[in-house]
XYZ file of C-alpha atoms in Angstrom:
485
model
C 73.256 46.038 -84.852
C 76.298 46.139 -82.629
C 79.891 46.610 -84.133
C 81.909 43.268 -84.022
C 84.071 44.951 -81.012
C 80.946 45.692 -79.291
C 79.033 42.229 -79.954
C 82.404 40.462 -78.432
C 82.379 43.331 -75.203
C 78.924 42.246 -74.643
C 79.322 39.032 -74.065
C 82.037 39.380 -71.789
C 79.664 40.806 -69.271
C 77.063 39.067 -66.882
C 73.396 40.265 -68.642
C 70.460 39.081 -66.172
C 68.668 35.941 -68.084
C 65.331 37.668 -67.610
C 65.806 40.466 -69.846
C 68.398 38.422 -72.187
C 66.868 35.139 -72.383
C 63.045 35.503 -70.982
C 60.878 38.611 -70.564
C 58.884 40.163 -73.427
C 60.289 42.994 -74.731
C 57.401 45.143 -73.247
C 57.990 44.468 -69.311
C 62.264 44.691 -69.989
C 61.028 48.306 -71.502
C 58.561 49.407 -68.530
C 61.790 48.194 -66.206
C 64.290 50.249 -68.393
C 66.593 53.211 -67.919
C 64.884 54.741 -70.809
C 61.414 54.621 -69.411
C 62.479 55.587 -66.067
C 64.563 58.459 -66.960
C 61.835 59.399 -69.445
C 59.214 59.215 -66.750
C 61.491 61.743 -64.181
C 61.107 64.491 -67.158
C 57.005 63.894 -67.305
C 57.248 64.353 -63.143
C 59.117 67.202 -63.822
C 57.045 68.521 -66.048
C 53.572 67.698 -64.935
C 54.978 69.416 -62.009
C 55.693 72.744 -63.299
C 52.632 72.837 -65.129
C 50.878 72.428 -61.914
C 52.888 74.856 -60.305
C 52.435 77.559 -62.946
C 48.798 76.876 -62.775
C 48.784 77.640 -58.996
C 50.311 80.791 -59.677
C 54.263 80.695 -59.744
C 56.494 82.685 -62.491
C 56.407 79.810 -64.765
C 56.142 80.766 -68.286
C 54.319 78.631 -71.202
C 57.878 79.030 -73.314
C 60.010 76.918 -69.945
C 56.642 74.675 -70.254
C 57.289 74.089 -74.223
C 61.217 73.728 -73.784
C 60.233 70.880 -71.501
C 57.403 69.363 -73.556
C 59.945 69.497 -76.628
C 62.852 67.404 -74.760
C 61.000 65.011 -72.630
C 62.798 61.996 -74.281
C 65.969 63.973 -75.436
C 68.198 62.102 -72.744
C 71.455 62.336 -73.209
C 72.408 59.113 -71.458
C 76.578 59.870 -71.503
C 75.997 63.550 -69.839
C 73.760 61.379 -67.472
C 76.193 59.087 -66.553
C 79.107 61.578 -66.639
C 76.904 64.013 -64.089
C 76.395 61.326 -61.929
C 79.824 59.765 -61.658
C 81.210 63.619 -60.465
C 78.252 64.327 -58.300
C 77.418 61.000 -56.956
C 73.648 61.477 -57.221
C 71.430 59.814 -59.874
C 68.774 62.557 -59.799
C 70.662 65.938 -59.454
C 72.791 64.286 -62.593
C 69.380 63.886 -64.502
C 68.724 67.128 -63.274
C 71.600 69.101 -64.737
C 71.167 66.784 -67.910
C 67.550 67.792 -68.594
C 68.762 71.532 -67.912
C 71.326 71.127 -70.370
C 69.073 70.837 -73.397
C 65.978 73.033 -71.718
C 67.903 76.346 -70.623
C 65.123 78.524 -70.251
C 64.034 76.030 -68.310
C 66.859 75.112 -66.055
C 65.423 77.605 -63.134
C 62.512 75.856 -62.373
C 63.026 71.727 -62.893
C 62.312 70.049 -59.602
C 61.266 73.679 -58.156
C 61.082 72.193 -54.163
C 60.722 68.807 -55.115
C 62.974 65.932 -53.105
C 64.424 62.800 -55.226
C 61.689 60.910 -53.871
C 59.668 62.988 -55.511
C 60.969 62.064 -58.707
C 62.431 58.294 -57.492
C 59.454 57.111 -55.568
C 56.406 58.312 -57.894
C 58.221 56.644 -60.647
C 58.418 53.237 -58.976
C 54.225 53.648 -58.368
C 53.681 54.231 -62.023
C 56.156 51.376 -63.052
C 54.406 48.891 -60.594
C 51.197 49.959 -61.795
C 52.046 49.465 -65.448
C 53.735 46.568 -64.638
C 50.789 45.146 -63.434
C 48.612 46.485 -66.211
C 51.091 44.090 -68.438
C 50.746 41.083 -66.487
C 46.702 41.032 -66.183
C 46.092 40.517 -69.501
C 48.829 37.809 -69.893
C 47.258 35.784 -66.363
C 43.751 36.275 -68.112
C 44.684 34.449 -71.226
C 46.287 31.590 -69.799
C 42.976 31.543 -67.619
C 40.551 31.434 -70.737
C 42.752 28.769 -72.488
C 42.528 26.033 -69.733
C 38.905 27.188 -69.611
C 38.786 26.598 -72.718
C 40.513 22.795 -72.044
C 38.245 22.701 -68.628
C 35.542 22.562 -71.174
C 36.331 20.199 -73.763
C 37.293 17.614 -70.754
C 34.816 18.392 -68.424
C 33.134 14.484 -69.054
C 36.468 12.619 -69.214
C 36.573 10.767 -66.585
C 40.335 10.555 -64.682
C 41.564 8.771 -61.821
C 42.238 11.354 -59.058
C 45.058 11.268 -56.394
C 45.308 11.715 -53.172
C 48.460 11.330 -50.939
C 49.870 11.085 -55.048
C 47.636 7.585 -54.161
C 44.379 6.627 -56.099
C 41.682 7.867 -55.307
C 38.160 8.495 -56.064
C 37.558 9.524 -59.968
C 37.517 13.224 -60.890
C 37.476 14.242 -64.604
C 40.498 16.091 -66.948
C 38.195 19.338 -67.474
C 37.406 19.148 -63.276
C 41.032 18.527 -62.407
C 41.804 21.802 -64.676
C 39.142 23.915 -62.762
C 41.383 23.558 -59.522
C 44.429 25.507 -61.647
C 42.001 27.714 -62.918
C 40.322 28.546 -59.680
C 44.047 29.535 -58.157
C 45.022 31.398 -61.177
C 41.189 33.447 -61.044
C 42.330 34.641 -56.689
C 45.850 35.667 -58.458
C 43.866 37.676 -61.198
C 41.524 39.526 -58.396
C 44.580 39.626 -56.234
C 46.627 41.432 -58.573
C 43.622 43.444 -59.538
C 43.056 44.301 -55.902
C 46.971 45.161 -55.554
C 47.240 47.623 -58.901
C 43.720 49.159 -58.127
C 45.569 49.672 -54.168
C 48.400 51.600 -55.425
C 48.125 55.716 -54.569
C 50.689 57.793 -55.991
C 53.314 59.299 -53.378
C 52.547 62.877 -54.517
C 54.412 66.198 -54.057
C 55.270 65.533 -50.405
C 58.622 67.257 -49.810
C 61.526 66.357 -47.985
C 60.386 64.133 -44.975
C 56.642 64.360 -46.407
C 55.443 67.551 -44.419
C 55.238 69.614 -48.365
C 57.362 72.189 -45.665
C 59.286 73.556 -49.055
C 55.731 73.716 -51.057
C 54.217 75.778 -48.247
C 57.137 78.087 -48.416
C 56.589 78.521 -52.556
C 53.302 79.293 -52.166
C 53.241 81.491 -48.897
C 51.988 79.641 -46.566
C 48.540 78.478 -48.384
C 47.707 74.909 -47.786
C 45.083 74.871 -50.089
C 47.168 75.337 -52.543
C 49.724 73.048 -51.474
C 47.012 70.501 -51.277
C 45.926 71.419 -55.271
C 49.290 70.838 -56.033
C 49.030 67.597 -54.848
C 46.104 66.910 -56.774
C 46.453 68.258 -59.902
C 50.237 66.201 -60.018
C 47.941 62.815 -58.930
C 45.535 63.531 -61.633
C 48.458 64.229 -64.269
C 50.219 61.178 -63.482
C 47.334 58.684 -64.084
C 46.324 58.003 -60.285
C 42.767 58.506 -58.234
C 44.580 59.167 -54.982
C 47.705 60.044 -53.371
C 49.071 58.828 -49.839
C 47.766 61.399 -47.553
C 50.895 60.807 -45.169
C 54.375 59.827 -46.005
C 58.257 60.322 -45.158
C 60.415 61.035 -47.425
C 59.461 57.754 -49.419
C 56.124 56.117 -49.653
C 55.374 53.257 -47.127
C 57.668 50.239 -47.950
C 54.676 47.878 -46.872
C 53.463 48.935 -50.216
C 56.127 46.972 -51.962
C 55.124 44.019 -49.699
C 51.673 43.920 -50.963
C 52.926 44.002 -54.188
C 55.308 41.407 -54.267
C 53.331 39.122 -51.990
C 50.540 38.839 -54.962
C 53.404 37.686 -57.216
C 54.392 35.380 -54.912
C 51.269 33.951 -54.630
C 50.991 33.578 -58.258
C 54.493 32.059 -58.572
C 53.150 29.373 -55.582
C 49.796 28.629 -58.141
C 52.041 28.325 -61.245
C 55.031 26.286 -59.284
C 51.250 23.307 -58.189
C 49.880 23.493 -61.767
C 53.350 22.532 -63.793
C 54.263 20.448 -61.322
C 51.051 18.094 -61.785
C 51.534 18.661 -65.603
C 55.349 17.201 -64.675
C 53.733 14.545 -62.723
C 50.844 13.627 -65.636
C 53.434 13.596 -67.931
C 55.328 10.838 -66.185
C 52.068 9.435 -66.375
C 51.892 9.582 -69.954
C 48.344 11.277 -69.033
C 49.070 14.482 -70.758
C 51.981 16.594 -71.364
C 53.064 19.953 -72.752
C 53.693 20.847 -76.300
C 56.446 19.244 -77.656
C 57.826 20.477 -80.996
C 58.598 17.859 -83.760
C 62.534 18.967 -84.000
C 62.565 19.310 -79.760
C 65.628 17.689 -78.349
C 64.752 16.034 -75.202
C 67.788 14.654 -73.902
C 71.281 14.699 -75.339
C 71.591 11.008 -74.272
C 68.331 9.374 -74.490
C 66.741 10.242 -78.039
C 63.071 9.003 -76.826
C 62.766 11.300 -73.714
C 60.161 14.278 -73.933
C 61.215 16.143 -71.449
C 58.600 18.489 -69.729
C 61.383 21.290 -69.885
C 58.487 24.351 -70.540
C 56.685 23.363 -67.037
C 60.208 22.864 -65.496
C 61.226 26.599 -66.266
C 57.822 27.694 -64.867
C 58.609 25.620 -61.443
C 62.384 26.938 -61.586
C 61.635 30.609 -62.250
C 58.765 30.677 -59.867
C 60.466 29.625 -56.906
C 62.567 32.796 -57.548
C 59.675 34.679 -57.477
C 57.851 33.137 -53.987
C 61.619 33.981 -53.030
C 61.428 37.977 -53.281
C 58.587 39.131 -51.179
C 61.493 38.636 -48.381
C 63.322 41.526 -49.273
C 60.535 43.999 -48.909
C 59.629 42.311 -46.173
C 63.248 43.225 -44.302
C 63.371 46.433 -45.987
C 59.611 47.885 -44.357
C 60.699 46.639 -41.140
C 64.193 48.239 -40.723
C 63.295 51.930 -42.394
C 64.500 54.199 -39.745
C 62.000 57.100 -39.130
C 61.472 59.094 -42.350
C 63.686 57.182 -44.529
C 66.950 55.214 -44.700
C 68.965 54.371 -47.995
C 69.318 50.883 -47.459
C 65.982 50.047 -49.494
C 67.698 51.567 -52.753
C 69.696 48.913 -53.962
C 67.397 46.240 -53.086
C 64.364 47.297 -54.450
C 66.373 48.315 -57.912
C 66.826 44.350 -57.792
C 63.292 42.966 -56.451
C 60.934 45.048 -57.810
C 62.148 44.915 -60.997
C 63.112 40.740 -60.756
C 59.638 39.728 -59.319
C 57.668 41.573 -62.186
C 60.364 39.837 -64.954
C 60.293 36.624 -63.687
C 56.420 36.484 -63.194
C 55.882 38.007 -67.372
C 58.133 35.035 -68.301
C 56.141 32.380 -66.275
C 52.934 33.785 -67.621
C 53.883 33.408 -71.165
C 55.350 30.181 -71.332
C 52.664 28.835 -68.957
C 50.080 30.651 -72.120
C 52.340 28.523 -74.813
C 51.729 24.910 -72.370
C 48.517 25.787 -72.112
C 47.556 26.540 -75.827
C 48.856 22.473 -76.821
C 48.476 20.051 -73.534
C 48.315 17.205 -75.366
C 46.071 14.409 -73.493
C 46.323 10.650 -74.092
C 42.839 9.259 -73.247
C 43.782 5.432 -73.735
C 46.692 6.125 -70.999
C 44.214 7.500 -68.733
C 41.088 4.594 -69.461
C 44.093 1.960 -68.717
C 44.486 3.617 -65.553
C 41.203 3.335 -64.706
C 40.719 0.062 -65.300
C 43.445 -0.871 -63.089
C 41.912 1.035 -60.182
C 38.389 0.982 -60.857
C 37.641 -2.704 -59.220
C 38.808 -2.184 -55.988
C 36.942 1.198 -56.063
C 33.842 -0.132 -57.276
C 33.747 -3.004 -54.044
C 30.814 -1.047 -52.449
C 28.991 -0.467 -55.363
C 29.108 -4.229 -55.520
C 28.345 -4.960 -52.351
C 25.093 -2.424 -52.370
C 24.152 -4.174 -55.862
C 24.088 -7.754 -53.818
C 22.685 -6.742 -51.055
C 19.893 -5.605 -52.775
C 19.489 -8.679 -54.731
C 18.874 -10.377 -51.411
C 22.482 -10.949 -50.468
C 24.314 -10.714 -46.795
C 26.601 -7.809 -46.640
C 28.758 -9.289 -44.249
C 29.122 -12.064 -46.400
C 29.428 -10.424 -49.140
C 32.173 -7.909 -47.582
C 34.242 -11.111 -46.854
C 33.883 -12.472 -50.147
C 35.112 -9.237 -51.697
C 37.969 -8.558 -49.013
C 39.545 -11.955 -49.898
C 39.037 -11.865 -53.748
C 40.364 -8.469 -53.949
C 43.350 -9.203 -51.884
C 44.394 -12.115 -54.269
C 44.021 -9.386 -57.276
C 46.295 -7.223 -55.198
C 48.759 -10.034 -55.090
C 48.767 -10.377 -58.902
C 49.379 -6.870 -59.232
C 52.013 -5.862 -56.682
C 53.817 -9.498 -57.110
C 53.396 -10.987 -60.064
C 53.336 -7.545 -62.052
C 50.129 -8.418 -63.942
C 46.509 -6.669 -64.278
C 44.246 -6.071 -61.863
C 41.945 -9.385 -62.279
C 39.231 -8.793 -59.659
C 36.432 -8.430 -61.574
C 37.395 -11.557 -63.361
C 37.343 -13.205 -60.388
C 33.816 -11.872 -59.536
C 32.306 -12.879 -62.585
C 34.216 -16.528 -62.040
C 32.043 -16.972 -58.384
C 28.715 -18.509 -58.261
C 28.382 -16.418 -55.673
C 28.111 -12.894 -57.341
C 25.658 -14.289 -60.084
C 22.753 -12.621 -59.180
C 24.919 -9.324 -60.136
C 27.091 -10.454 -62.709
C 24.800 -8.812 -65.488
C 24.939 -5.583 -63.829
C 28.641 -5.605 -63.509
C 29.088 -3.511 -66.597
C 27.108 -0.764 -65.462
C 28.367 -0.940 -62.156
C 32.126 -0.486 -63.111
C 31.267 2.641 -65.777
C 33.619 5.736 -65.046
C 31.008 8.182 -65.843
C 29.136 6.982 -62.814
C 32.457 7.412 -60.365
C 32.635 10.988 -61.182
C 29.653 12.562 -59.449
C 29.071 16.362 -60.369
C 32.552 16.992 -62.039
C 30.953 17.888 -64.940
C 28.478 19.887 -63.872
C 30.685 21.736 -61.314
C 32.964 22.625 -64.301
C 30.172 23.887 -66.579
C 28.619 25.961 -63.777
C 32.132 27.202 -62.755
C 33.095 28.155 -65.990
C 30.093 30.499 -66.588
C 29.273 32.234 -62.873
C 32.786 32.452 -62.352
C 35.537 32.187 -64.818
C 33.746 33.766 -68.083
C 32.598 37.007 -66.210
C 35.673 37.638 -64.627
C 37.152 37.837 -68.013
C 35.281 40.248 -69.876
C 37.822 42.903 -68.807
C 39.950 41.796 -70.937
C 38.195 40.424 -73.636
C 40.239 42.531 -76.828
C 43.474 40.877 -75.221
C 42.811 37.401 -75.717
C 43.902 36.769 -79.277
C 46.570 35.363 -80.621
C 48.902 32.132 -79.648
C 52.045 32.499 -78.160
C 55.590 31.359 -79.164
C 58.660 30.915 -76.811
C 61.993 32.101 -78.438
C 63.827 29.560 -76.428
């Protein structure tokens, strides 16, 4: 708990609303200071370990001294260090030294920052992504879940945001779900992509290795592989500069991106549906939904999903600029900018995730809103049903078309004039002419038979496609989720 002084201090100062306001506590920690700084000492130390195991003068008590203080950071030395010596690594350097004397000699033996900088940016991304997979699958398995449950409702789909031919609830669901299920292989694809940058040197040619160990590549190259292995990853870059390609960062911001643009379609047709009094989002019974209109439910949990992922589609530019202006081996212009994106994109897409898992877990659907609907469409979609139906009871289907195209534009006038229902089948059922049809007029105009395959599309999707893809993460699915704000 902060002091009273340091409560008031705090709130003086800008604090990003990701990490205040949004992002679980676990993605704000694998973006931290603490896990970062914590991470340079395992580098550090997986890399002497290595080292002595190749052969330097390392001994096991500078190995122990290092194992002992890996998360003994003294964050004021830190920050002291690097305010006199204008360098974030050399200060974590000295401050690491402090507390492992025996040590001191031989942290970051002919290592480069990037060594320390750029490998821990590969382990954050890949953790990062390690948190988000499980959250993407669970929102996936509850609208499966949904998918299922309204697979035979029928629903009036839209085309143009015009009616159109019927679809069902479950079938309209499987489009989200089959977006969401390309963003779950695509950030698959992207974490399973990522190589570590390795112990590459200066400006990547492992020049200062080669010199440690006397000009034996195969050694240098063991180095390089026993550090990999240490650090979690199957394979390193074979080539870099001083960094590690800035395309990478591209690759993995563009599959957040994409996720952001599947997240921004599906709450915007829950937005849209819930104008539609269709369905809508969980809405809690003390919600406020307006501070002027007391009736309004507001669809406020899908409008931070569309808000916050337009932010993310936003930040694949700046790796984008930053690959294609790195000068040669390096330049320093990507630091800043990828302390901001990298961290934002991963932030922003844990907080869409959850609250996307909360609206998922309670869509609420209103099936007499929906059958209303219907009825007011279904007439002037079920003309050529009608038409086939007389023609095969020995009517003309010219004449018939003509009889339909003048009844049905007299309907049209009741609706869009007069504001009343859509009366054509009344007025089908009032015509002599239709009577050799008008008991099969109830069959004729039942949803189910508008809807074609739906539900069998959504039952067969669910279980070749959506199920197995899944089973991954199968011991992550439990458990509802509740938004703090």
């Amino acid at each position: 708990m902060a002091a009273p002084g340091e409560a008031e201090d705090a709130m003086a100062r800008y604090r990003s609303p990701l990490v205040s306001r949004y992002a679980s506590a676990e993605m704000a920690y694998n973006f931290s200071e603490r896990k970062k700084f914590g991470t340079w000492r395992r580098l550090w130390l997986y890399l002497a370990q290595a080292e002595k195991s190749l052969g330097l003068s390392i001994t096991d008590e500078q190995i122990r001294e290092m194992e002992a203080n890996l998360d003994n950071i003294d964050f004021k030395m830190a920050a002291e260090e690097e305010k006199k010596l204008r360098h974030d690594v050399m200060a974590h350097v000295h401050t690491f030294a402090h507390c492992c004397p025996k040590a001191a000699a031989i942290i970051h033996l002919g290592a480069t920052s990037c060594y320390v900088g750029d490998n821990t940016d590969l382990i954050v991304l890949r953790d990062g992504f390690n948190l988000l997979l499980p959250k993407l699958a669970r929102v996936i398995s509850r609208l499966a879940d949904f998918a299922e449950k309204y697979a035979d409702m029928p629903a009036l789909g839209f085309t143009h945001y015009q009616p159109a031919q019927l679809t069902t609830v479950g079938k309209r669901c499987c489009l989200w779900i089959q977006d969401l299920c390309m963003d779950l292989q695509n950030l698959e694809r992207a974490r399973d992509d990522l190589r570590f940058r390795g112990v590459k040197g200066t400006t990547g040619t492992q020049a200062s290795f080669l010199q440690l160990f006397e000009g034996d590549h195969s050694k240098v190259e063991e180095l390089d592989r026993l550090v990999t292995a240490k650090a979690g990853f199957k394979r390193a870059y074979m080539v870099t500069g001083q960094t590690y390609s800035r395309k990478v960062d591209i690759g993995v911001l563009a599959v957040l991106a994409s996720l952001g643009a599947s997240i921004h379609k599906i709450c915007t047709d829950i937005r849209l549906l819930a104008n539609l009094k269709e369905i809508e989002e969980p809405f809690e019974k003390d919600q406020i939904g307006s501070s002027a209109m007391p009736y309004k439910r507001n669809p406020m949990r899908s409008e931070r999903c569309c808000s916050l992922a337009r932010h993310l589609m936003t930040l694949v530019m700046d790796p984008l600029q930053t690959a294609a202006v790195q000068w040669f081996e390096r330049t320093l212009d990507d630091s800043a900018n990828r302390r901001v994106c990298l961290a934002e994109a991963f932030l922003t897409a844990d907080i869409i995730l959850s609250t996307l898992q909360n609206v998922s877990e309670g869509l609420v659907v209103y099936p007499k809103v929906i059958e209303r609907r219907i009825r007011q469409e279904l007439p002037f979609m079920a003309t050529e049903n009608i038409i086939m139906a007389m023609v095969k009871a020995g009517g003309n289907r010219q004449d018939c078309h003509e009889k339909i195209r003048v009844l049905s534009q007299q309907a049209a006038a009741v609706v869009k004039q007069e504001g009343g229902d859509n009366d054509f089948i009344a007025r089908v059922r009032a015509d002599p002419y239709f009577s050799p049809i008008h008991k099969q007029l109830e069959s004729l105009l039942d949803p189910s038979s508008f809807t074609g395959r739906a539900p069998q599309q959504v039952a067969k999707f669910l279980k070749e496609e959506v199920r197995p893809a899944l089973i991954p993460y199968q011991s992550e699915m439990g458990g509802k989720i509740e938004l703090a704000l």
